[in-house]
Short mmCIF file of C-alpha atoms in Angstrom, two decimals:
data_model
loop_
_atom_site.label_atom_id
_atom_site.label_comp_id
_atom_site.label_asym_id
_atom_site.label_seq_id
_atom_site.Cartn_x
_atom_site.Cartn_y
_atom_site.Cartn_z
CA UNK A 639 2.33 -15.57 -40.34
CA UNK A 640 -0.56 -13.59 -38.80
CA UNK A 641 -2.84 -15.13 -41.41
CA UNK A 642 -2.80 -18.35 -39.40
CA UNK A 643 -5.56 -18.16 -36.77
CA UNK A 644 -3.51 -20.45 -34.51
CA UNK A 645 -0.63 -17.97 -34.48
CA UNK A 646 -2.98 -15.05 -33.86
CA UNK A 647 -4.66 -16.88 -30.98
CA UNK A 648 -1.34 -17.83 -29.39
CA UNK A 649 -0.01 -14.28 -29.66
CA UNK A 650 -3.23 -12.89 -28.19
CA UNK A 651 -3.12 -15.33 -25.26
CA UNK A 652 0.53 -14.60 -24.50
CA UNK A 653 -0.04 -10.84 -24.70
CA UNK A 654 -2.92 -10.83 -22.25
CA UNK A 655 -1.12 -13.23 -19.89
CA UNK A 656 2.03 -11.06 -19.73
CA UNK A 657 0.04 -7.89 -19.06
CA UNK A 658 -2.26 -9.50 -16.51
CA UNK A 659 0.38 -11.20 -14.35
CA UNK A 660 2.33 -8.26 -12.81
CA UNK A 661 -0.88 -6.27 -12.44
CA UNK A 662 -2.46 -9.33 -10.84
CA UNK A 663 0.28 -9.21 -8.21
CA UNK A 664 -0.95 -5.79 -7.11
CA UNK A 665 -4.54 -7.03 -7.18
CA UNK A 666 -3.50 -9.82 -4.79
CA UNK A 667 -1.27 -7.66 -2.54
CA UNK A 668 -3.92 -4.96 -2.20
CA UNK A 669 -6.86 -7.37 -2.00
CA UNK A 670 -8.55 -5.79 -4.99
CA UNK A 671 -9.88 -9.05 -6.42
CA UNK A 672 -13.47 -8.03 -5.86
CA UNK A 673 -12.89 -4.68 -7.55
CA UNK A 674 -11.38 -6.47 -10.54
CA UNK A 675 -14.33 -8.79 -10.78
CA UNK A 676 -16.92 -6.00 -10.52
CA UNK A 677 -15.04 -4.01 -13.19
CA UNK A 678 -14.93 -6.98 -15.53
CA UNK A 679 -18.63 -7.70 -15.05
CA UNK A 680 -19.50 -4.06 -15.65
CA UNK A 681 -17.59 -4.22 -18.95
CA UNK A 682 -20.47 -6.29 -20.33
CA UNK A 683 -22.55 -3.10 -20.44
CA UNK A 684 -19.88 -1.51 -22.63
CA UNK A 685 -19.84 -4.55 -24.89
CA UNK A 686 -23.63 -4.55 -25.36
CA UNK A 687 -23.67 -0.81 -26.09
CA UNK A 688 -20.91 -1.23 -28.66
CA UNK A 689 -22.89 -4.05 -30.32
CA UNK A 690 -26.05 -1.95 -30.37
CA UNK A 691 -24.46 1.17 -31.79
CA UNK A 692 -21.90 -0.75 -33.81
CA UNK A 693 -18.63 0.59 -32.54
CA UNK A 694 -15.53 -1.23 -31.32
CA UNK A 695 -16.18 -3.74 -28.52
CA UNK A 696 -12.77 -2.92 -27.11
CA UNK A 697 -13.65 0.78 -26.86
CA UNK A 698 -16.99 0.03 -25.20
CA UNK A 699 -15.46 -2.28 -22.61
CA UNK A 700 -12.60 0.13 -21.92
CA UNK A 701 -15.00 3.03 -21.48
CA UNK A 702 -17.19 1.31 -18.89
CA UNK A 703 -14.14 -0.15 -17.05
CA UNK A 704 -12.62 3.33 -16.84
CA UNK A 705 -15.83 4.72 -15.35
CA UNK A 706 -15.73 1.99 -12.70
CA UNK A 707 -12.07 2.74 -12.02
CA UNK A 708 -12.80 6.44 -11.55
CA UNK A 709 -15.77 5.72 -9.28
CA UNK A 710 -13.64 3.56 -7.02
CA UNK A 711 -10.66 5.90 -6.85
CA UNK A 712 -12.73 8.92 -5.93
CA UNK A 713 -15.22 7.02 -3.81
CA UNK A 714 -12.46 5.65 -1.59
CA UNK A 715 -12.46 7.16 1.88
CA UNK A 716 -15.83 8.78 1.26
CA UNK A 717 -17.91 5.71 1.74
CA UNK A 718 -17.50 2.96 4.29
CA UNK A 719 -19.28 0.38 2.19
CA UNK A 720 -17.30 0.76 -1.02
CA UNK A 721 -17.36 -3.01 -1.49
CA UNK A 722 -21.14 -3.05 -1.54
CA UNK A 723 -21.33 -0.06 -3.87
CA UNK A 724 -18.92 -1.83 -6.22
CA UNK A 725 -21.12 -4.89 -6.20
CA UNK A 726 -24.19 -2.78 -6.93
CA UNK A 727 -22.53 -0.84 -9.77
CA UNK A 728 -20.78 -3.84 -11.31
CA UNK A 729 -23.73 -6.17 -11.36
CA UNK A 730 -26.29 -3.55 -12.32
CA UNK A 731 -24.14 -2.78 -15.36
CA UNK A 732 -23.91 -6.46 -16.19
CA UNK A 733 -27.66 -6.98 -15.87
CA UNK A 734 -28.37 -3.90 -17.99
CA UNK A 735 -25.88 -5.17 -20.57
CA UNK A 736 -27.63 -8.55 -20.74
CA UNK A 737 -31.01 -6.86 -21.28
CA UNK A 738 -29.63 -4.65 -24.05
CA UNK A 739 -28.10 -7.69 -25.76
CA UNK A 740 -31.48 -9.46 -25.70
CA UNK A 741 -32.90 -6.67 -27.87
CA UNK A 742 -30.27 -7.08 -30.58
CA UNK A 743 -31.19 -9.90 -32.92
CA UNK A 744 -28.59 -12.53 -33.68
CA UNK A 745 -26.24 -11.44 -30.93
CA UNK A 746 -27.52 -13.78 -28.26
CA UNK A 747 -25.50 -16.66 -29.65
CA UNK A 748 -22.42 -14.44 -29.67
CA UNK A 749 -22.87 -13.56 -26.00
CA UNK A 750 -21.03 -16.66 -24.81
CA UNK A 751 -17.97 -15.42 -26.69
CA UNK A 752 -17.87 -12.29 -24.53
CA UNK A 753 -18.54 -14.14 -21.30
CA UNK A 754 -15.80 -16.77 -21.63
CA UNK A 755 -13.79 -15.42 -24.59
CA UNK A 756 -13.32 -16.62 -28.13
CA UNK A 757 -9.61 -16.65 -28.73
CA UNK A 758 -9.84 -18.47 -32.06
CA UNK A 759 -11.78 -15.55 -33.53
CA UNK A 760 -9.22 -12.82 -32.79
CA UNK A 761 -8.42 -10.67 -35.80
CA UNK A 762 -5.14 -9.01 -36.72
CA UNK A 763 -6.52 -5.77 -35.26
CA UNK A 764 -7.35 -7.57 -32.01
CA UNK A 765 -3.80 -8.89 -31.73
CA UNK A 766 -2.46 -5.40 -32.37
CA UNK A 767 -4.80 -3.90 -29.74
CA UNK A 768 -3.83 -6.57 -27.19
CA UNK A 769 -0.11 -5.94 -27.69
CA UNK A 770 -0.60 -2.18 -27.58
CA UNK A 771 -2.52 -2.64 -24.32
CA UNK A 772 0.22 -4.93 -23.04
CA UNK A 773 2.87 -2.34 -23.86
CA UNK A 774 0.91 0.46 -22.20
CA UNK A 775 0.28 -1.54 -19.02
CA UNK A 776 3.89 -2.72 -18.72
CA UNK A 777 5.22 0.81 -19.29
CA UNK A 778 2.84 2.21 -16.70
CA UNK A 779 3.78 -0.45 -14.14
CA UNK A 780 7.50 -0.16 -14.86
CA UNK A 781 7.37 3.62 -14.47
CA UNK A 782 5.36 3.65 -11.22
CA UNK A 783 6.53 0.31 -9.76
CA UNK A 784 8.30 1.48 -6.60
CA UNK A 785 5.76 4.23 -5.96
CA UNK A 786 2.89 1.75 -6.28
CA UNK A 787 4.64 -0.65 -3.91
CA UNK A 788 5.16 2.04 -1.30
CA UNK A 789 1.49 3.09 -1.56
CA UNK A 790 0.52 -0.55 -1.09
CA UNK A 791 2.60 -0.76 2.10
CA UNK A 792 1.58 2.50 3.72
CA UNK A 793 -0.11 5.48 2.07
CA UNK A 794 1.12 7.94 4.71
CA UNK A 795 4.70 6.81 4.21
CA UNK A 796 4.18 7.35 0.48
CA UNK A 797 2.74 10.82 1.06
CA UNK A 798 5.68 11.71 3.31
CA UNK A 799 8.02 10.61 0.51
CA UNK A 800 6.38 13.15 -1.79
CA UNK A 801 4.02 10.80 -3.64
CA UNK A 802 0.32 11.27 -4.18
CA UNK A 803 -1.29 7.95 -3.16
CA UNK A 804 -4.60 8.83 -4.84
CA UNK A 805 -2.87 9.39 -8.15
CA UNK A 806 -0.93 6.13 -7.85
CA UNK A 807 -4.12 4.22 -7.04
CA UNK A 808 -5.80 5.78 -10.07
CA UNK A 809 -2.91 4.67 -12.30
CA UNK A 810 -3.37 1.13 -11.04
CA UNK A 811 -7.11 1.10 -11.68
CA UNK A 812 -6.57 2.49 -15.20
CA UNK A 813 -4.13 -0.34 -15.92
CA UNK A 814 -6.73 -2.77 -14.63
CA UNK A 815 -9.39 -1.29 -16.93
CA UNK A 816 -7.05 -1.70 -19.92
CA UNK A 817 -6.31 -5.34 -19.08
CA UNK A 818 -10.01 -6.10 -18.68
CA UNK A 819 -10.76 -4.51 -22.05
CA UNK A 820 -8.03 -6.36 -23.97
CA UNK A 821 -8.59 -9.62 -22.10
CA UNK A 822 -12.26 -9.95 -23.06
CA UNK A 823 -11.51 -11.53 -26.47
CA UNK A 824 -9.22 -14.09 -24.87
CA UNK A 825 -10.92 -15.26 -21.67
CA UNK A 826 -14.10 -13.14 -21.45
CA UNK A 827 -15.54 -10.99 -18.69
CA UNK A 828 -16.20 -13.92 -16.36
CA UNK A 829 -12.67 -15.32 -16.37
CA UNK A 830 -10.34 -12.34 -16.83
CA UNK A 831 -9.96 -11.90 -13.06
CA UNK A 832 -8.70 -15.52 -12.91
CA UNK A 833 -5.90 -14.65 -15.32
CA UNK A 834 -4.97 -11.77 -13.02
CA UNK A 835 -4.90 -13.52 -9.66
CA UNK A 836 -4.09 -17.18 -10.30
CA UNK A 837 -0.58 -16.69 -11.82
CA UNK A 838 0.16 -14.12 -9.09
CA UNK A 839 -0.98 -16.49 -6.36
CA UNK A 840 1.07 -19.34 -7.90
CA UNK A 841 4.28 -17.31 -7.81
CA UNK A 842 3.94 -16.14 -4.20
CA UNK A 843 6.44 -18.65 -2.84
CA UNK A 844 8.79 -18.62 -5.82
CA UNK A 845 10.39 -15.21 -5.26
CA UNK A 846 11.70 -13.36 -2.23
CA UNK A 847 11.02 -9.87 -3.63
CA UNK A 848 7.95 -8.34 -5.30
CA UNK A 849 9.86 -8.06 -8.59
CA UNK A 850 10.76 -11.74 -8.68
CA UNK A 851 7.18 -12.65 -7.86
CA UNK A 852 5.92 -10.52 -10.77
CA UNK A 853 8.38 -12.08 -13.23
CA UNK A 854 7.43 -15.60 -12.14
CA UNK A 855 3.76 -14.67 -12.42
CA UNK A 856 4.31 -13.56 -16.04
CA UNK A 857 6.13 -16.80 -16.87
CA UNK A 858 3.34 -18.86 -15.31
CA UNK A 859 0.75 -16.80 -17.18
CA UNK A 860 2.47 -17.39 -20.52
CA UNK A 861 2.88 -21.10 -19.80
CA UNK A 862 -0.82 -21.34 -18.91
CA UNK A 863 -1.80 -19.55 -22.13
CA UNK A 864 0.31 -21.83 -24.35
CA UNK A 865 -0.50 -25.08 -22.56
CA UNK A 866 -4.17 -24.21 -22.19
CA UNK A 867 -4.43 -23.34 -25.85
CA UNK A 868 -2.88 -26.63 -26.88
CA UNK A 869 -5.01 -28.58 -24.43
CA UNK A 870 -8.16 -27.03 -25.84
CA UNK A 871 -6.99 -28.08 -29.32
CA UNK A 872 -6.25 -31.65 -28.28
CA UNK A 873 -9.33 -32.20 -26.07
CA UNK A 874 -11.63 -29.94 -28.10
CA UNK A 875 -12.55 -27.82 -25.06
CA UNK A 876 -13.34 -24.07 -24.92
CA UNK A 877 -10.02 -22.19 -24.94
CA UNK A 878 -10.52 -19.50 -22.28
CA UNK A 879 -11.66 -21.93 -19.55
CA UNK A 880 -8.86 -24.34 -20.57
CA UNK A 881 -6.23 -21.63 -20.03
CA UNK A 882 -7.67 -20.83 -16.59
CA UNK A 883 -7.79 -24.54 -15.61
CA UNK A 884 -4.13 -25.00 -16.61
CA UNK A 885 -3.23 -21.93 -14.52
CA UNK A 886 -5.08 -23.48 -11.57
CA UNK A 887 -3.18 -26.75 -12.02
CA UNK A 888 0.11 -24.82 -11.91
CA UNK A 889 -1.14 -23.07 -8.76
CA UNK A 890 -1.81 -26.44 -7.11
CA UNK A 891 1.64 -27.66 -8.13
CA UNK A 892 3.52 -24.63 -6.74
CA UNK A 893 1.40 -24.69 -3.58
CA UNK A 894 2.21 -28.35 -2.96
CA UNK A 895 5.85 -27.82 -3.84
CA UNK A 896 6.25 -24.85 -1.51
CA UNK A 897 4.50 -26.48 1.45
CA UNK A 898 6.62 -29.61 0.97
CA UNK A 899 9.87 -27.61 0.92
CA UNK A 900 8.74 -25.63 3.96
CA UNK A 901 8.08 -28.84 5.87
CA UNK A 902 11.43 -30.19 4.74
CA UNK A 903 13.19 -27.04 5.96
CA UNK A 904 11.40 -27.23 9.31
CA UNK A 905 12.54 -30.82 9.83
CA UNK A 906 16.17 -29.90 9.23
CA UNK B 591 11.23 27.54 12.23
CA UNK B 592 10.83 24.21 10.44
CA UNK B 593 7.08 23.74 10.58
CA UNK B 594 4.44 26.26 11.47
CA UNK B 595 0.78 25.28 11.77
CA UNK B 596 -1.59 28.27 11.71
CA UNK B 597 -5.23 28.09 12.85
CA UNK B 598 -5.65 24.65 11.31
CA UNK B 599 -9.15 23.19 11.11
CA UNK B 600 -9.93 19.73 9.78
CA UNK B 601 -13.29 18.05 9.56
CA UNK B 602 -14.54 14.77 8.15
CA UNK B 603 -18.12 15.33 7.04
CA UNK B 604 -19.74 17.27 9.83
CA UNK B 605 -17.39 16.01 12.49
CA UNK B 606 -14.76 18.48 13.55
CA UNK B 607 -11.55 16.54 14.13
CA UNK B 608 -9.11 19.39 14.72
CA UNK B 609 -10.02 22.91 15.76
CA UNK B 610 -7.82 25.96 15.66
CA UNK B 611 -4.46 24.26 15.96
CA UNK B 612 -1.45 26.56 16.25
CA UNK B 613 1.97 25.09 16.76
CA UNK B 614 5.57 25.46 15.68
CA UNK B 615 8.56 23.19 15.64
CA UNK B 616 12.01 24.76 15.56
CA UNK B 617 15.20 23.06 14.55
CA UNK B 618 16.71 20.71 17.09
CA UNK B 619 13.56 20.55 19.22
CA UNK B 620 11.90 17.40 20.47
CA UNK B 621 8.15 18.02 20.61
CA UNK B 622 5.72 15.36 21.77
CA UNK B 623 1.99 15.27 21.10
CA UNK B 624 -0.04 13.42 23.71
CA UNK B 625 -3.78 12.94 23.84
CA UNK B 626 -6.46 10.31 24.31
CA UNK B 627 -7.67 8.05 21.50
CA UNK B 628 -9.60 9.94 18.85
CA UNK B 629 -8.06 13.27 19.86
CA UNK B 630 -6.81 13.96 16.32
CA UNK B 631 -3.12 13.19 16.84
CA UNK B 632 -2.78 11.03 13.76
CA UNK B 633 -4.92 13.42 11.69
CA UNK B 634 -2.58 16.26 12.62
CA UNK B 635 0.34 14.16 11.41
CA UNK B 636 -1.46 13.33 8.18
CA UNK B 637 -2.10 17.02 7.60
CA UNK B 638 1.59 17.79 8.07
CA UNK B 639 2.69 15.16 5.53
CA UNK B 640 -0.06 16.32 3.18
CA UNK B 641 -2.44 13.37 3.21
CA UNK B 642 -5.39 14.85 5.12
CA UNK B 643 -7.73 17.44 3.59
CA UNK B 644 -7.47 20.80 5.33
CA UNK B 645 -10.75 22.69 5.90
CA UNK B 646 -9.08 25.99 6.78
CA UNK B 647 -5.79 27.30 8.09
CA UNK B 648 -2.25 26.86 6.89
CA UNK B 649 0.72 24.58 7.34
CA UNK B 650 3.97 26.32 6.46
CA UNK B 651 7.05 24.17 5.98
CA UNK B 652 10.44 25.82 5.66
CA UNK B 653 11.61 25.65 2.04
CA UNK B 654 13.39 22.43 1.02
CA UNK B 655 12.56 20.85 4.38
CA UNK B 656 13.58 17.18 4.46
CA UNK B 657 11.10 15.07 6.39
CA UNK B 658 11.64 11.57 7.75
CA UNK B 659 8.42 9.78 8.62
CA UNK B 660 8.15 6.68 10.81
CA UNK B 661 4.67 5.14 10.49
CA UNK B 662 2.84 3.18 13.14
CA UNK B 663 2.48 0.03 11.07
CA UNK B 664 3.28 -1.46 7.69
CA UNK B 665 0.49 -3.36 6.00
CA UNK B 666 2.58 -6.11 4.50
CA UNK B 667 -0.03 -8.51 3.16
CA UNK B 668 1.02 -12.13 3.54
CA UNK B 669 0.85 -12.44 -0.24
CA UNK B 670 3.59 -9.82 -0.68
CA UNK B 671 7.19 -11.06 -0.50
CA UNK B 672 9.35 -8.18 0.72
CA UNK B 673 12.77 -8.24 2.31
CA UNK B 674 13.90 -5.50 4.69
CA UNK B 675 16.57 -4.53 2.17
CA UNK B 676 14.10 -4.09 -0.70
CA UNK B 677 11.87 -2.02 1.57
CA UNK B 678 14.77 0.29 2.44
CA UNK B 679 15.35 0.90 -1.27
CA UNK B 680 11.79 1.93 -2.09
CA UNK B 681 11.52 5.56 -3.26
CA UNK B 682 13.86 7.57 -1.09
CA UNK B 683 15.96 10.65 -1.69
CA UNK B 684 18.94 9.15 0.05
CA UNK B 685 22.23 10.90 0.59
CA UNK B 686 25.56 9.75 2.04
CA UNK B 687 25.05 11.32 5.45
CA UNK B 688 21.61 9.79 5.72
CA UNK B 689 22.81 6.38 4.56
CA UNK B 690 25.47 6.44 7.26
CA UNK B 691 22.93 7.29 9.97
CA UNK B 692 20.61 4.57 8.73
CA UNK B 693 23.47 2.09 8.89
CA UNK B 694 24.21 3.03 12.49
CA UNK B 695 20.57 2.50 13.44
CA UNK B 696 20.35 -0.85 11.66
CA UNK B 697 23.44 -2.18 13.41
CA UNK B 698 23.91 -5.74 12.24
CA UNK B 699 23.05 -6.37 8.61
CA UNK B 700 22.20 -10.01 9.19
CA UNK B 701 18.46 -9.47 9.13
CA UNK B 702 18.28 -7.34 5.97
CA UNK B 703 17.56 -10.34 3.77
CA UNK B 704 14.72 -11.41 6.11
CA UNK B 705 11.11 -10.97 5.03
CA UNK B 706 9.50 -7.93 6.69
CA UNK B 707 6.73 -10.11 8.12
CA UNK B 708 9.32 -12.29 9.89
CA UNK B 709 11.17 -9.43 11.62
CA UNK B 710 10.89 -9.03 15.39
CA UNK B 711 9.22 -5.89 16.72
CA UNK B 712 12.57 -4.33 17.54
CA UNK B 713 14.07 -5.15 14.14
CA UNK B 714 11.07 -3.71 12.28
CA UNK B 715 11.40 -0.62 14.46
CA UNK B 716 15.03 -0.18 13.42
CA UNK B 717 14.22 -0.74 9.75
CA UNK B 718 11.43 1.87 9.80
CA UNK B 719 13.61 4.40 11.61
CA UNK B 720 16.56 3.71 9.30
CA UNK B 721 14.40 4.31 6.26
CA UNK B 722 13.24 7.65 7.67
CA UNK B 723 16.88 8.68 8.15
CA UNK B 724 18.05 7.89 4.61
CA UNK B 725 17.53 11.46 3.37
CA UNK B 726 19.26 12.93 6.45
CA UNK B 727 16.03 14.68 7.50
CA UNK B 728 15.72 18.10 9.16
CA UNK B 729 12.76 16.76 11.10
CA UNK B 730 11.67 13.28 12.12
CA UNK B 731 7.97 12.53 12.48
CA UNK B 732 7.30 9.54 14.73
CA UNK B 733 3.75 8.20 14.87
CA UNK B 734 3.53 6.06 18.01
CA UNK B 735 6.85 4.59 17.08
CA UNK B 736 7.17 2.45 20.20
CA UNK B 737 3.98 0.50 19.67
CA UNK B 738 4.80 -3.16 20.14
CA UNK B 739 7.90 -2.52 22.24
CA UNK B 740 8.06 -3.26 25.96
CA UNK B 741 8.98 -0.56 28.44
CA UNK B 742 12.78 -1.05 28.43
CA UNK B 743 12.53 -1.31 24.66
CA UNK B 744 10.73 1.99 24.28
CA UNK B 745 13.02 3.68 26.83
CA UNK B 746 16.00 2.54 24.75
CA UNK B 747 14.25 3.78 21.62
CA UNK B 748 13.72 7.28 23.02
CA UNK B 749 17.31 7.34 24.19
CA UNK B 750 18.35 6.56 20.63
CA UNK B 751 16.16 9.39 19.33
CA UNK B 752 17.78 11.81 21.75
CA UNK B 753 21.27 10.70 20.67
CA UNK B 754 20.22 11.13 17.09
CA UNK B 755 19.04 14.65 17.75
CA UNK B 756 22.35 15.43 19.43
CA UNK B 757 24.50 14.02 16.64
CA UNK B 758 22.51 15.26 13.64
CA UNK B 759 20.65 18.25 15.03
CA UNK B 760 17.37 17.14 13.51
CA UNK B 761 14.12 18.13 15.16
CA UNK B 762 11.66 15.48 16.31
CA UNK B 763 7.87 15.69 16.36
CA UNK B 764 6.26 12.61 17.81
CA UNK B 765 2.97 11.16 18.90
CA UNK B 766 3.17 8.98 21.95
CA UNK B 767 1.12 7.02 24.39
CA UNK B 768 3.99 6.32 26.79
CA UNK B 769 3.26 9.33 28.94
CA UNK B 770 5.86 8.63 31.56
CA UNK B 771 8.73 7.77 29.23
CA UNK B 772 8.04 10.57 26.82
CA UNK B 773 7.98 13.32 29.37
CA UNK B 774 11.68 13.28 30.11
CA UNK B 775 12.73 12.93 26.50
CA UNK B 776 10.86 16.00 25.21
CA UNK B 777 11.61 19.71 25.19
CA UNK B 778 7.97 20.50 24.75
CA UNK B 779 4.73 18.60 25.19
CA UNK B 780 1.51 19.42 23.36
CA UNK B 781 -1.63 18.07 24.91
CA UNK B 782 -4.23 17.51 22.21
CA UNK B 783 -7.93 16.72 22.39
CA UNK B 784 -9.46 18.06 19.18
CA UNK B 785 -7.93 21.37 20.17
CA UNK B 786 -4.70 22.13 21.98
CA UNK B 787 -5.50 21.90 25.70
CA UNK B 788 -2.13 23.03 26.89
CA UNK B 789 1.48 23.03 25.78
CA UNK B 790 4.84 23.80 27.27
CA UNK B 791 7.68 22.18 29.13
CA UNK B 792 6.95 18.63 30.31
CA UNK B 793 6.76 19.45 34.01
CA UNK B 794 4.48 22.43 33.61
CA UNK B 795 2.15 20.50 31.30
CA UNK B 796 2.03 17.58 33.69
CA UNK B 797 0.95 19.84 36.54
CA UNK B 798 -1.66 21.75 34.52
CA UNK B 799 -5.35 21.12 35.31
CA UNK B 800 -6.18 20.48 31.61
CA UNK B 801 -3.69 17.65 31.47
CA UNK B 802 -5.07 16.15 34.68
CA UNK B 803 -8.58 16.36 33.28
CA UNK B 804 -7.51 14.31 30.27
CA UNK B 805 -5.33 11.71 31.85
CA UNK B 806 -6.89 11.39 35.31
CA UNK B 807 -5.85 12.34 38.77
CA UNK B 808 -3.43 9.48 39.38
CA UNK B 809 -0.94 11.19 37.08
CA UNK B 810 1.10 12.36 40.05
CA UNK B 811 1.92 8.81 40.92
CA UNK B 812 2.67 7.88 37.32
CA UNK B 813 4.91 10.82 36.86
CA UNK B 814 6.88 10.05 40.00
CA UNK B 815 6.98 6.43 38.96
CA UNK B 816 8.28 7.32 35.56
CA UNK B 817 11.31 9.17 36.84
CA UNK B 818 12.07 6.30 39.10
CA UNK B 819 11.47 3.82 36.28
CA UNK B 820 13.52 5.78 33.87
CA UNK B 821 16.63 5.39 36.04
CA UNK B 822 15.85 1.76 36.52
CA UNK B 823 15.44 1.27 32.80
CA UNK B 824 18.67 3.02 32.08
CA UNK B 825 20.60 0.86 34.50
CA UNK B 826 18.91 -2.21 33.06
CA UNK B 827 19.93 -1.20 29.58
CA UNK B 828 23.45 -0.49 30.68
CA UNK B 829 23.59 -3.85 32.34
CA UNK B 830 22.41 -5.62 29.24
CA UNK B 831 24.99 -3.76 27.18
CA UNK B 832 27.79 -4.70 29.55
#
């Protein structure tokens, strides 16, 4: 079954979508979208290094994302312009990555695949890595869910309840680094943040609790992956961007639906 | 002794925020920390709950001390759907006694399915206090808990705290800006401005020169006003209950 590239691609898309959605909820709740984007951009440095020294692209991307995650966690509270520092670190890494790639012959054509993903080229190993990453992220989130929520609401309240907010934040950034690393094959460094925040944003008005919102986000993510994949097949469009566009369409639909029902409720 | 702070110093970078703080809270006491903005009140609280880095000194908590913390605000982002009920169930070491106290504070359960962001100031207040009571704490820490309440509202709140202390015997350590309301409700007042300026019984603190230096010379009037107001508030509350 895994010999069919269509099956592999679908499994890869679904895996990344399921992992990204609940994590994306935290990215939205905590307004970490910019951090996610800077981390994803920085991952390009890891990719270029892995191409140059011929080791796994996944490992390279994961390594650089983890460095970014560590920087942010331990830089928090120390610097007032963390946002700016993130921008500097993220985009410097990306620029350096692009320069390194230009030195490797024959890779320049491949670059597009890492920027917007190349889901049709995923190997069996890639699928395995994606599902391992998915499992790790879901386990991590499931284990720390309530603690992470409390830290999101009020770090002092979390500390008074015996939690260590710094540790919880670090767990979250590690999960984000993993999703960025496994998501690169599917939607690329430029679009992975979209797969995190768009399904989460679409499910905001569908659930009354954080848990329901996360479940709806996963469902919307999976639907976007499947529909986007099929759309790219039918219309012969690049797959990663097609998945993101389908997710955006779903976002528009839920937004319209929820504002209509709100107006309806107000009238009655 | 529930909490003992010994020669505590805290600094952020080169800025000394707290200098040589010594204080104790014994069981059943209501201790209030007053001080101007930037005097280190919140930092002292953070140090006690373990979320501020200590430069030197010690904070000794009695073994297996159960703490209930009521924060100033909740940062519920508009993107986060959260009902009051779900919030109450987030990471607590609840016990039966605590659950009962929380229930008494909450009163009606009608608003538990409401989103936190849609609660009124008073309802949010009750939810935050109820959550702090779930583990039947030995000490309650209140960080400007009456922010967002009007004067009768905060008077009623402090009355509730006093009743709670009477029925459960838990100590209370609170930060407050409502000088006049707080004074009558406390056993001890600590006047903070980077260091402890003065501490003691409410009346003696209010008449001390250090306190007057911090809060101005028209304190006499305020203090008189407060006692007058307090009675007025009480009768108003009684009337509204009747």
